[in-house]
Short mmCIF file of C-alpha atoms in Angstrom, two decimals:
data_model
loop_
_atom_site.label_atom_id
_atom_site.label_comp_id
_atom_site.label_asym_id
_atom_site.label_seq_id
_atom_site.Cartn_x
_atom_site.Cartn_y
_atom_site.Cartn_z
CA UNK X 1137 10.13 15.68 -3.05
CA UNK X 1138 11.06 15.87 0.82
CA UNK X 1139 7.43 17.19 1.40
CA UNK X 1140 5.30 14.55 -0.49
CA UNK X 1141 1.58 16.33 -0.44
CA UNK X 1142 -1.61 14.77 -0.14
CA UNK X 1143 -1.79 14.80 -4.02
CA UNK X 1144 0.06 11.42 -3.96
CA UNK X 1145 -2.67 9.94 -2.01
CA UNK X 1146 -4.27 9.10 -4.90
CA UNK X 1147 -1.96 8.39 -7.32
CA UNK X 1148 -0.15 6.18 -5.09
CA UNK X 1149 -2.88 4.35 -3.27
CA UNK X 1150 -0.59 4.63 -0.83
CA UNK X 1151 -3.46 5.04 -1.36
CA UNK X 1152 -8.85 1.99 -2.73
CA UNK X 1153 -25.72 -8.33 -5.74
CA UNK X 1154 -26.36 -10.64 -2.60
CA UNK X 1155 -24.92 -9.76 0.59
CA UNK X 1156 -25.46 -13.31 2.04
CA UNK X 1157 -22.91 -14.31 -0.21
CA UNK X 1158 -20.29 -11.84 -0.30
CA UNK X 1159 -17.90 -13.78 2.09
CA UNK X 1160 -17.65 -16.94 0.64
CA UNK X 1161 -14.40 -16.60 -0.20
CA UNK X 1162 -13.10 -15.87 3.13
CA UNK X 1163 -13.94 -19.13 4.79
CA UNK X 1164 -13.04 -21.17 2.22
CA UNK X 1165 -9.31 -19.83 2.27
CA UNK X 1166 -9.09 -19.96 6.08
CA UNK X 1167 -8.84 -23.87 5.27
CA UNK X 1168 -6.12 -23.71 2.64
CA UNK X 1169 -2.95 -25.43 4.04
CA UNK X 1170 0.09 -23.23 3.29
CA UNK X 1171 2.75 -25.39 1.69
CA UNK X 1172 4.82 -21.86 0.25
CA UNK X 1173 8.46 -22.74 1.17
CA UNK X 1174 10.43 -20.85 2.99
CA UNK X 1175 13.62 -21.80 0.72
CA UNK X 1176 11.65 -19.50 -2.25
CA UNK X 1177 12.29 -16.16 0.58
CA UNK X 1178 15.12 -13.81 0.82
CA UNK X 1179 15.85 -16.12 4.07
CA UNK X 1180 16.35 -18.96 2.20
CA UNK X 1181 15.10 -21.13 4.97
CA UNK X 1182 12.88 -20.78 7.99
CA UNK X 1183 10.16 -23.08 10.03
CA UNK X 1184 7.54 -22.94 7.42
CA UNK X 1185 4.88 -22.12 10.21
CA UNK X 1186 1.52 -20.87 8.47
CA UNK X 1187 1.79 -17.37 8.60
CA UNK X 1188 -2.03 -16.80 9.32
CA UNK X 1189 -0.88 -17.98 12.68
CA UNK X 1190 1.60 -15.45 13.18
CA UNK X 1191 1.67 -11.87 13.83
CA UNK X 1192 4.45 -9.33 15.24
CA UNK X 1193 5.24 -10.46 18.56
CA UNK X 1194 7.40 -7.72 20.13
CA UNK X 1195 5.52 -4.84 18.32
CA UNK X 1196 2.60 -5.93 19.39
CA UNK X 1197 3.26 -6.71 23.57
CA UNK X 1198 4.89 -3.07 23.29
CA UNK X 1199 1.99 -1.20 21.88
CA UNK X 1200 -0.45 -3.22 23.64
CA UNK X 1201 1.30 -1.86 27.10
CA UNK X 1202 1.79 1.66 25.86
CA UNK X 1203 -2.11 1.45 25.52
CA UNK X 1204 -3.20 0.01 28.49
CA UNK X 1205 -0.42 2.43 30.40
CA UNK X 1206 -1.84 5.58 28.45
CA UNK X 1207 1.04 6.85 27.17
CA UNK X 1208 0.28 6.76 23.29
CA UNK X 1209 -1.36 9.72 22.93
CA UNK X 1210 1.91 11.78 24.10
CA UNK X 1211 4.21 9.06 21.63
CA UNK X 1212 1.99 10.67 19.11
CA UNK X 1213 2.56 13.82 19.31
CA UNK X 1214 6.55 13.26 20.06
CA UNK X 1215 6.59 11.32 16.88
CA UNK X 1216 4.66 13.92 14.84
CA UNK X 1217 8.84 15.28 15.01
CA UNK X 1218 10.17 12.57 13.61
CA UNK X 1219 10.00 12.76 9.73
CA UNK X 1220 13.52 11.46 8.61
CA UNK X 1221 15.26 8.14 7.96
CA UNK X 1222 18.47 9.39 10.10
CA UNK X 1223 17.14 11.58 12.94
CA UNK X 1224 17.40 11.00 15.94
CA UNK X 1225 14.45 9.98 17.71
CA UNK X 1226 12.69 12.54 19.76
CA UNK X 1227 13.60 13.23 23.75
CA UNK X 1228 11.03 11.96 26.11
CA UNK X 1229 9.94 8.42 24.53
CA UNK X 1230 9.57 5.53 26.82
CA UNK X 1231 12.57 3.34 26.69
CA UNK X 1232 11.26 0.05 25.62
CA UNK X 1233 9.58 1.63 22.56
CA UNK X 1234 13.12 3.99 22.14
CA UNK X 1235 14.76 0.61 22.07
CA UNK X 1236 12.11 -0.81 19.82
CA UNK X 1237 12.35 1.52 17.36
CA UNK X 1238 16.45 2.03 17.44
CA UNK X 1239 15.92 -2.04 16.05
CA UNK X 1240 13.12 -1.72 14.09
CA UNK X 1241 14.62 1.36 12.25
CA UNK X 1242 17.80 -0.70 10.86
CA UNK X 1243 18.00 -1.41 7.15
CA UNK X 1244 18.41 -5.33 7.00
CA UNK X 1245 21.93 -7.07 6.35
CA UNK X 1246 20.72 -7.81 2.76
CA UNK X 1247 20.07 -4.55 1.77
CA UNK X 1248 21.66 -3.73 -1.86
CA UNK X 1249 22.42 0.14 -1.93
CA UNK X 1250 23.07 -0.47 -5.59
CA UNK X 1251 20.06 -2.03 -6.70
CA UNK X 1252 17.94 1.21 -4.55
CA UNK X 1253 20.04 3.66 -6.89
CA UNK X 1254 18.80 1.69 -10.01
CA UNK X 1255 15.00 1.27 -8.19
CA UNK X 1256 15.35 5.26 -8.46
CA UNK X 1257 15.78 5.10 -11.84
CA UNK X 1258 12.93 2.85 -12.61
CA UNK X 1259 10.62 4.71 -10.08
CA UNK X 1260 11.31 7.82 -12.54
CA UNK X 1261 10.58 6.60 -15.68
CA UNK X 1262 7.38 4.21 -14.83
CA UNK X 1263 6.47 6.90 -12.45
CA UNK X 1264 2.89 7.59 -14.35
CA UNK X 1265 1.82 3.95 -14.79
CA UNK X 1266 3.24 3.16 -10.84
CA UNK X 1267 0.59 5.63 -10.06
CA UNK X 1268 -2.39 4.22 -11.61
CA UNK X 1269 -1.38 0.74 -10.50
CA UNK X 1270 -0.89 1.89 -7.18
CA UNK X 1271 -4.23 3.61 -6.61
CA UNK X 1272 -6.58 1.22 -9.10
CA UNK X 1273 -4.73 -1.85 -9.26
CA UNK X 1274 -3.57 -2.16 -5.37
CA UNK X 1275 -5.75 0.51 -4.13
CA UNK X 1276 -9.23 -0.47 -5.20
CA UNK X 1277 -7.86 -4.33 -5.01
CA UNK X 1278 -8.25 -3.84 -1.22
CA UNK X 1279 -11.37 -3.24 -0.78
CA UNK X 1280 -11.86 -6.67 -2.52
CA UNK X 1281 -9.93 -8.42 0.33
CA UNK X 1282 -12.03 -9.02 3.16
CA UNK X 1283 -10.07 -9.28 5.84
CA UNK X 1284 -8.38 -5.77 4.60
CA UNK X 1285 -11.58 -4.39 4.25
CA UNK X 1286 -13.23 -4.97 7.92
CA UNK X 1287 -10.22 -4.01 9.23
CA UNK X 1288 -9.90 -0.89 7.55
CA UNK X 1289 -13.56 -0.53 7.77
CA UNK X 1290 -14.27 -1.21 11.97
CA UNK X 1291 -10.87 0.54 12.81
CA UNK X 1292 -10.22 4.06 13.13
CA UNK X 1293 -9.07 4.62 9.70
CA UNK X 1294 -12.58 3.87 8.58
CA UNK X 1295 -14.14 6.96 10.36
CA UNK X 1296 -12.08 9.23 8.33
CA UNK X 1297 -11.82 7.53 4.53
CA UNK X 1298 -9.90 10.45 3.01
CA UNK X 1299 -7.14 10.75 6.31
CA UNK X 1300 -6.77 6.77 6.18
CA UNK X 1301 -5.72 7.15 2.52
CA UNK X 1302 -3.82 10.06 3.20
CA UNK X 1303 -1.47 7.76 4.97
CA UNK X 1304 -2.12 4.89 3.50
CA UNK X 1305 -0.80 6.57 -0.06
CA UNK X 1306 2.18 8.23 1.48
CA UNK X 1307 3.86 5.12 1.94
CA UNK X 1308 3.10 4.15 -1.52
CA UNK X 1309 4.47 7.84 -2.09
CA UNK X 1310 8.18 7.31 -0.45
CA UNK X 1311 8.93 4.80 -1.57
CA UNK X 1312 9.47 6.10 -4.48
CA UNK X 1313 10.93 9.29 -3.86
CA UNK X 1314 15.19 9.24 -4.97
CA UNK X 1315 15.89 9.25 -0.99
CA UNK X 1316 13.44 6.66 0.03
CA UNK X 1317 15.90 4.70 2.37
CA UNK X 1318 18.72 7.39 2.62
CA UNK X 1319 19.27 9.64 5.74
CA UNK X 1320 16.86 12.19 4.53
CA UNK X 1321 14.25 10.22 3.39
CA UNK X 1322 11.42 9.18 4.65
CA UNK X 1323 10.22 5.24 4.21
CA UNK X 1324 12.12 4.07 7.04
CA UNK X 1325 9.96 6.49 9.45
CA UNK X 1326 7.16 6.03 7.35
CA UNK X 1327 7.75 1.92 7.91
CA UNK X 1328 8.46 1.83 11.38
CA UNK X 1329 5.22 4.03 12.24
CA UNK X 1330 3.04 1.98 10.34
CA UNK X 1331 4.37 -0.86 12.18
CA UNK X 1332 3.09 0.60 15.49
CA UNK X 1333 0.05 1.33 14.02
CA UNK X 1334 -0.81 -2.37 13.09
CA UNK X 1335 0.13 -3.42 16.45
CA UNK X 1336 -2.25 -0.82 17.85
CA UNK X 1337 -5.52 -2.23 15.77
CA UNK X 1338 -3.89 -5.61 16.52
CA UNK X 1339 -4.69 -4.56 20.15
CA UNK X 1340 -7.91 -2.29 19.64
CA UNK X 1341 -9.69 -4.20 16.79
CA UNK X 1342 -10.62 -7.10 18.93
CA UNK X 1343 -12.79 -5.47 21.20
CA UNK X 1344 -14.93 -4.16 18.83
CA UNK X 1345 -18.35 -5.80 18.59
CA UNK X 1346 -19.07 -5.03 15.12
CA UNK X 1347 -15.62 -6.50 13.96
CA UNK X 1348 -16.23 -9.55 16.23
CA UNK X 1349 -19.19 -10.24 14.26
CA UNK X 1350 -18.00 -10.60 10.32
CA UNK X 1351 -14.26 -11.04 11.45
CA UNK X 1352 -12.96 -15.11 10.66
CA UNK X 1353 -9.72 -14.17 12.84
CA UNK X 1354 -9.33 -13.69 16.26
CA UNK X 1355 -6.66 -11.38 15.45
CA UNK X 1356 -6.08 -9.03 12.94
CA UNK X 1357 -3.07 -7.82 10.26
CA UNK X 1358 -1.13 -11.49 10.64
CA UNK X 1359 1.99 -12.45 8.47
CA UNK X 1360 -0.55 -13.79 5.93
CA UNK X 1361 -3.19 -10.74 5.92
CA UNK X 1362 0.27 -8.16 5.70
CA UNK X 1363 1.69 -10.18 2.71
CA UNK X 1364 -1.20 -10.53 0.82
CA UNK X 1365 -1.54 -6.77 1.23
CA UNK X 1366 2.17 -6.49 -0.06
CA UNK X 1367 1.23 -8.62 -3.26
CA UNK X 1368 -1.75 -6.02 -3.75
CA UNK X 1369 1.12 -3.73 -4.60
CA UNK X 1370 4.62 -4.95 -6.32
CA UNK X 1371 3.36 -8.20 -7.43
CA UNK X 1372 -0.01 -6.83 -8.81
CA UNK X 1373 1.65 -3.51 -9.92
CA UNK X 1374 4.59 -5.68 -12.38
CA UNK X 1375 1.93 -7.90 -13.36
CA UNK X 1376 -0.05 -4.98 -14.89
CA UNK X 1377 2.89 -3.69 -16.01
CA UNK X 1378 3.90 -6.72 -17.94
CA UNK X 1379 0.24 -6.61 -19.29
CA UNK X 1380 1.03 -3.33 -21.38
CA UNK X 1381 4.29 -4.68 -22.56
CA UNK X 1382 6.38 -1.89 -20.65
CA UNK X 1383 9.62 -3.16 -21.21
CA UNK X 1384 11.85 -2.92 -18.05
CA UNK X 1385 15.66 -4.08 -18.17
CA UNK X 1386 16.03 -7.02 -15.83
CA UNK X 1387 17.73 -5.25 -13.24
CA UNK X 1388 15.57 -2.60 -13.04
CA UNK X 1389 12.84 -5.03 -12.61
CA UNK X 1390 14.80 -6.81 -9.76
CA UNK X 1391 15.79 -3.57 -8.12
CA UNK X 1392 12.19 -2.33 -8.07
CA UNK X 1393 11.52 -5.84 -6.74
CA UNK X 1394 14.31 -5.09 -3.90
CA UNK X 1395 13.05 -1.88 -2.61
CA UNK X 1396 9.36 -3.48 -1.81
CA UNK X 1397 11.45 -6.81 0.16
CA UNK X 1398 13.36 -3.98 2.33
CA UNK X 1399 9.56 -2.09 2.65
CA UNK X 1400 8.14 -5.89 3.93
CA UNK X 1401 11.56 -6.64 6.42
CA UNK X 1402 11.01 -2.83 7.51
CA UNK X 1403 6.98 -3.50 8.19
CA UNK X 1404 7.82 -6.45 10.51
CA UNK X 1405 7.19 -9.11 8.11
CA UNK X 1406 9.56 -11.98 8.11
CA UNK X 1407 12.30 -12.74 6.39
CA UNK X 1408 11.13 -16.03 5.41
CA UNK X 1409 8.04 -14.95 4.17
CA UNK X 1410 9.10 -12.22 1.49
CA UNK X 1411 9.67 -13.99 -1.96
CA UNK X 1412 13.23 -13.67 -3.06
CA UNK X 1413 12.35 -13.21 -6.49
CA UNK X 1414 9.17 -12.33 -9.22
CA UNK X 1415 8.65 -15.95 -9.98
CA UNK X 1416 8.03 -16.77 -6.18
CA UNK X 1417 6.06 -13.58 -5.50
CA UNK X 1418 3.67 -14.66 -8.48
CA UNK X 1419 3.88 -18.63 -6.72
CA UNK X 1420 3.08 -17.16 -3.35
CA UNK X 1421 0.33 -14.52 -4.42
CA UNK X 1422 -1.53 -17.84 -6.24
CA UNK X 1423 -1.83 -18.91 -2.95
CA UNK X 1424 -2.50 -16.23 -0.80
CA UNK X 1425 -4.15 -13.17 -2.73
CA UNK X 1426 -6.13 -14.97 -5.29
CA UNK X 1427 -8.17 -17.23 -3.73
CA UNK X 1428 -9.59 -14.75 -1.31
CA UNK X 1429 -10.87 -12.02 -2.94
CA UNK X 1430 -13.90 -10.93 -2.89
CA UNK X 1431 -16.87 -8.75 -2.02
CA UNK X 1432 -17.99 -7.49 1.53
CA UNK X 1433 -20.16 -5.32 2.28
CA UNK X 1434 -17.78 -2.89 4.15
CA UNK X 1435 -15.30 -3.54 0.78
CA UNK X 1436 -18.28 -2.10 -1.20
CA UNK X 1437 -19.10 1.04 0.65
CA UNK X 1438 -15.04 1.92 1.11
CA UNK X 1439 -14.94 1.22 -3.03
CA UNK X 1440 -17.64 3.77 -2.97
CA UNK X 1441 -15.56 5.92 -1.06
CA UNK X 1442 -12.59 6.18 -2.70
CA UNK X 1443 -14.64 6.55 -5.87
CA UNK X 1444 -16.43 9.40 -4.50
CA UNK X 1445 -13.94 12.22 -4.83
CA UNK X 1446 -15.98 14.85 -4.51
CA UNK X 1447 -16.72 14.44 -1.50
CA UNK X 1448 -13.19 12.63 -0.58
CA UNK X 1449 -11.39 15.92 -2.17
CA UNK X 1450 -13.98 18.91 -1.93
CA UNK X 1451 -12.94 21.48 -5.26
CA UNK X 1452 -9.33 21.82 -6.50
CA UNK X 1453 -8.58 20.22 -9.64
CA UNK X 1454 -9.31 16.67 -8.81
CA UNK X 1455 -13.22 17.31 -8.47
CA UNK X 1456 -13.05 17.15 -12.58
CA UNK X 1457 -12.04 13.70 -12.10
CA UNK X 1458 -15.59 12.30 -11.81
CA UNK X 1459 -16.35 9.20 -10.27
CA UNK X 1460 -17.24 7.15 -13.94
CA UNK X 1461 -13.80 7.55 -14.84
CA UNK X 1462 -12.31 6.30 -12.02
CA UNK X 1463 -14.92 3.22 -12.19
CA UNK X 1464 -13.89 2.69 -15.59
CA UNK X 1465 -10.65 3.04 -15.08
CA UNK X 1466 -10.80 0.67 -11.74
CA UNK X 1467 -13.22 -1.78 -13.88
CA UNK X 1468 -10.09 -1.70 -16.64
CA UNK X 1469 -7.51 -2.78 -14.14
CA UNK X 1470 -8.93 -4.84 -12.38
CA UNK X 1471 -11.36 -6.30 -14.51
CA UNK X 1472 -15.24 -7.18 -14.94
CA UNK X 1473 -15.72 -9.23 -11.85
CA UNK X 1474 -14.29 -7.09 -9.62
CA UNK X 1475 -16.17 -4.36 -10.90
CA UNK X 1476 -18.98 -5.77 -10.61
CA UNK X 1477 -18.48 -6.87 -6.69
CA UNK X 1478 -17.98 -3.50 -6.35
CA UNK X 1479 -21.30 -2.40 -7.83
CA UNK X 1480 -19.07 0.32 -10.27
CA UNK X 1481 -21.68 0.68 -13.16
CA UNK X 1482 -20.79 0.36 -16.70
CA UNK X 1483 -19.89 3.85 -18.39
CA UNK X 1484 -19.63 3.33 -22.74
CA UNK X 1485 -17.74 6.19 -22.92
CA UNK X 1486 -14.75 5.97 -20.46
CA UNK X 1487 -14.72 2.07 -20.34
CA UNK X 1488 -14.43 2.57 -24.02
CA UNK X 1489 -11.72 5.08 -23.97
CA UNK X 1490 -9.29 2.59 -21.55
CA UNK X 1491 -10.22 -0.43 -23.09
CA UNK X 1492 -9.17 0.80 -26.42
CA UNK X 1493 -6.38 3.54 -25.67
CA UNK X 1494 -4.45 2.95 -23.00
CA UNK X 1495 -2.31 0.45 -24.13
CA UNK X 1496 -1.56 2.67 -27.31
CA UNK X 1497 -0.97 5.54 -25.34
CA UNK X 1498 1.57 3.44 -22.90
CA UNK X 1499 2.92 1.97 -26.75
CA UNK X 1500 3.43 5.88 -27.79
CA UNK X 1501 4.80 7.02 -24.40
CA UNK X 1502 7.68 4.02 -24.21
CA UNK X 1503 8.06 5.05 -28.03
CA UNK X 1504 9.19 8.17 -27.27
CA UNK X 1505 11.15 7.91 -24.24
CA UNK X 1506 13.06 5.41 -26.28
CA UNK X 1507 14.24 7.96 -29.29
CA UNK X 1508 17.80 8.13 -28.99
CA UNK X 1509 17.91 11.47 -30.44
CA UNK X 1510 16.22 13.05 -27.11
CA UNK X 1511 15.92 10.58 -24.39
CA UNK X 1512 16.85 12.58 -21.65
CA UNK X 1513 15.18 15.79 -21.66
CA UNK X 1514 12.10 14.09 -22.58
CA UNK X 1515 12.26 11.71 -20.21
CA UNK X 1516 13.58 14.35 -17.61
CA UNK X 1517 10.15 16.22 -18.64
CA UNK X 1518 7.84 12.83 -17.76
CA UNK X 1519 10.04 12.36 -14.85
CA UNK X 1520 8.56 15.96 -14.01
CA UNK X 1521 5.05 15.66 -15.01
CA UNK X 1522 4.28 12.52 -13.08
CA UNK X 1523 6.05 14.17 -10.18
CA UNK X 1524 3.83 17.04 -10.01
CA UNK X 1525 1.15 14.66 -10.49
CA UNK X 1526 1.67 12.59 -7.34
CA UNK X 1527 2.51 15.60 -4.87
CA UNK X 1528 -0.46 17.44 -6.23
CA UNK X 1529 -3.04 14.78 -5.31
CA UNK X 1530 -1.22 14.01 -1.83
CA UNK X 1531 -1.19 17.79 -0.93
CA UNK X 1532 -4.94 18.11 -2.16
CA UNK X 1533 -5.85 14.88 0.07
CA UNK X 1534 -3.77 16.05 3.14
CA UNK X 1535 -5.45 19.64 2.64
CA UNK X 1536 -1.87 21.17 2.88
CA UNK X 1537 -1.56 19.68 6.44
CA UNK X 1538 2.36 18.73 6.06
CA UNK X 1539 4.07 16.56 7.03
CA UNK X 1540 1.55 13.63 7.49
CA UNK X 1541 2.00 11.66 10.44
CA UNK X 1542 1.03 7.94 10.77
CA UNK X 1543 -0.29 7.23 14.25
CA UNK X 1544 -0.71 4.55 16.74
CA UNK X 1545 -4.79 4.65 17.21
CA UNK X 1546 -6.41 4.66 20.48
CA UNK X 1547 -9.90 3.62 19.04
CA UNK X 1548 -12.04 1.77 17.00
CA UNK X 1549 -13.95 3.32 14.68
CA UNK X 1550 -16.61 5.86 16.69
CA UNK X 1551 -19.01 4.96 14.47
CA UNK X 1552 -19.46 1.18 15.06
#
């Protein structure tokens, strides 16, 4: 578990008709007034300023200057060394980001140690299920928000589908591990990187023509566009999992719930803008995630993409997971209409086979793990078997290249 392979990629996310009108949606939302209150956060209270209007301040003026000054390709490969929540950052940075990232690196005030040692136990029991709603419910939901999706798609990350999800899926990936916020763990580092690397498009994306002409913001990855991305995952992920009728004991739901508000503080989103509890979460993601999804037509090739395995993942055991059962099993998750944004054709066979068995098989599973006669070797065994599942697909994705390294780009995507 302290070398998470690309195998994970996958199962964590994470990691994925007209074009005239397949950014309607967009447009329409940038009018929306936000009237979410900050009272419903972990903060309790804050200004209430529209968080489409705000972005990461001191992240971004430091990033922006390491850019212009050229010094991010050697920050790279400095921070290629640093891999763990408690080491010490590597010898040679340039003070103001050594000082950034001393800050940025602290766990929050609020942070429950307790409820991350029950999270652990939750993570290891839903393991399977947080997998496939990681990489078809949050994963494939992405390419379905537009502002998401020209990012992803005019940055860097969109010249190389299979390292962006790499990455992308290894965050999905720590979080999860036992260790995710302890010394030797890895989400904090995983976190803080990421951070730098939003700043950096932040800074880059702008200048690129082709994202100049679909983008509707000036700027991209704000408060809004970063939260709506964080209800793709532990809002979407408990609302699928509430769909099945997994049960999960309340404080394992609101531990699980705790470890993904320390992932948003440690991202650089605002205290008063992470939901203090499932009922806000839901409130907020009314407001901000459902109205604005929909089809581009950069969100339709990257859903192509990630559906496309074989060539994503050449051999190894995931090319026998063809690219109809992923689209059925996106097209189950997510449903019809997304599917069909997506162009994912109908299969009879595998749409079938979910529509009609999964929720037995999650019935059967839950049955099981809840004999009294064997619950913990069996669920010891799961535990196991989803584990091997995730660090097979993020070692298969990463092509054995360990460990993976979020960087801070110094491009757009060479392609566009």
């Amino acid at each position: 578990m302290d070398k998470p392979s690309r195998r994970n990629v996958l199962m964590t996310g994470g990691a994925l008709g007209a074009v005239g009108a397949l950014s309607a949606a967009t447009p329409a939302h940038a009018s929306r007034l936000w009237t979410w209150s900050p009272e419903g956060s972990i903060a309790g209270a804050g200004a209430g300023a529209d968080p489409r209007g705000v972005w990461d301040p001191e992240a971004d003026q430091l990033v922006a200057s390491l850019l212009d000054r050229g010094a991010v390709p050697d920050v790279n490969k400095k921070l290629r060394t640093w891999t763990k929540n408690g080491q010490a950052l590597p010898s040679g940075l340039p003070a103001d980001l050594r000082d950034f990232m001393e800050r940025a690196r602290r766990l929050p005030s609020w942070a429950d140690q307790g409820k991350l040692e029950t999270a652990v136990g939750f993570n290891e029991k839903r393991g399977l299920y947080l997998g496939v709603t990681y990489g078809f419910a949050s994963g494939m939901m992405s390419t379905v928000i537009p502002r998401e999706a020209r990012a992803v798609y005019y940055s860097k990350g969109g010249a190389d589908m299979r390292d962006r999800i790499t990455k992308t899926a290894k965050l999905g990936y720590d979080i999860g591990t036992s260790n995710a916020y302890a010394a030797d763990g890895e989400m904090v580092v995983t976190c803080v990187k990421t951070r730098l690397a939003h700043a950096g498009v932040r800074h880059l994306l702008p200048k690129s023509a082709y994202w100049n002409k679909v983008a509707d913001e000036e700027i991209p990855i704000s408060q809004a566009d970063m939260m709506v991305t964080w209800h793709s995952l532990p809002t979407t992920v408990m609302q699928n999992l509430v769909k099945w009728k997994v049960p999960i004991p309340a404080a394992e739901s609101e531990a699980f719930l705790h470890s993904w508000q320390l992932c948003a503080h440690m991202l650089g989103i605002k205290d008063e803008y992470i939901p203090k509890s499932w009922d806000e979460a839901n409130s907020q993601a009314k407001q901000v995630l459902d109205p604005i999804l929909a089809p581009t037509p950069e969100g339709i090739k990257l859903a192509d993409m990630l559906l496309n395995l074989a060539t994503i993942v050449p051999g190894g055991p995931l090319k026998y997971i063809t690219k109809p059962i992923l689209g059925s099993l996106t097209r189950y998750v997510l449903g019809d209409e997304i599917a069909d944004w997506l162009r994912i054709r109908r299969d009879p066979l595998w749409d079938g086979v979910f529509e009609t068995l999964w929720e037995p098989f999650v019935a059967v599973r839950e049955g099981i793990l809840a004999m009294e006669d064997a619950p913990g070797a069996l669920q010891k065994f799961y535990w196991a078997f989803d584990e091997i599942l995730r660090l097979a697909a993020l070692l298969v994705l990463s092509g054995g290249d360990l460990p993976i390294s979020i960087e801070i780009p110094v491009t757009n995507n060479p392609d566009y």
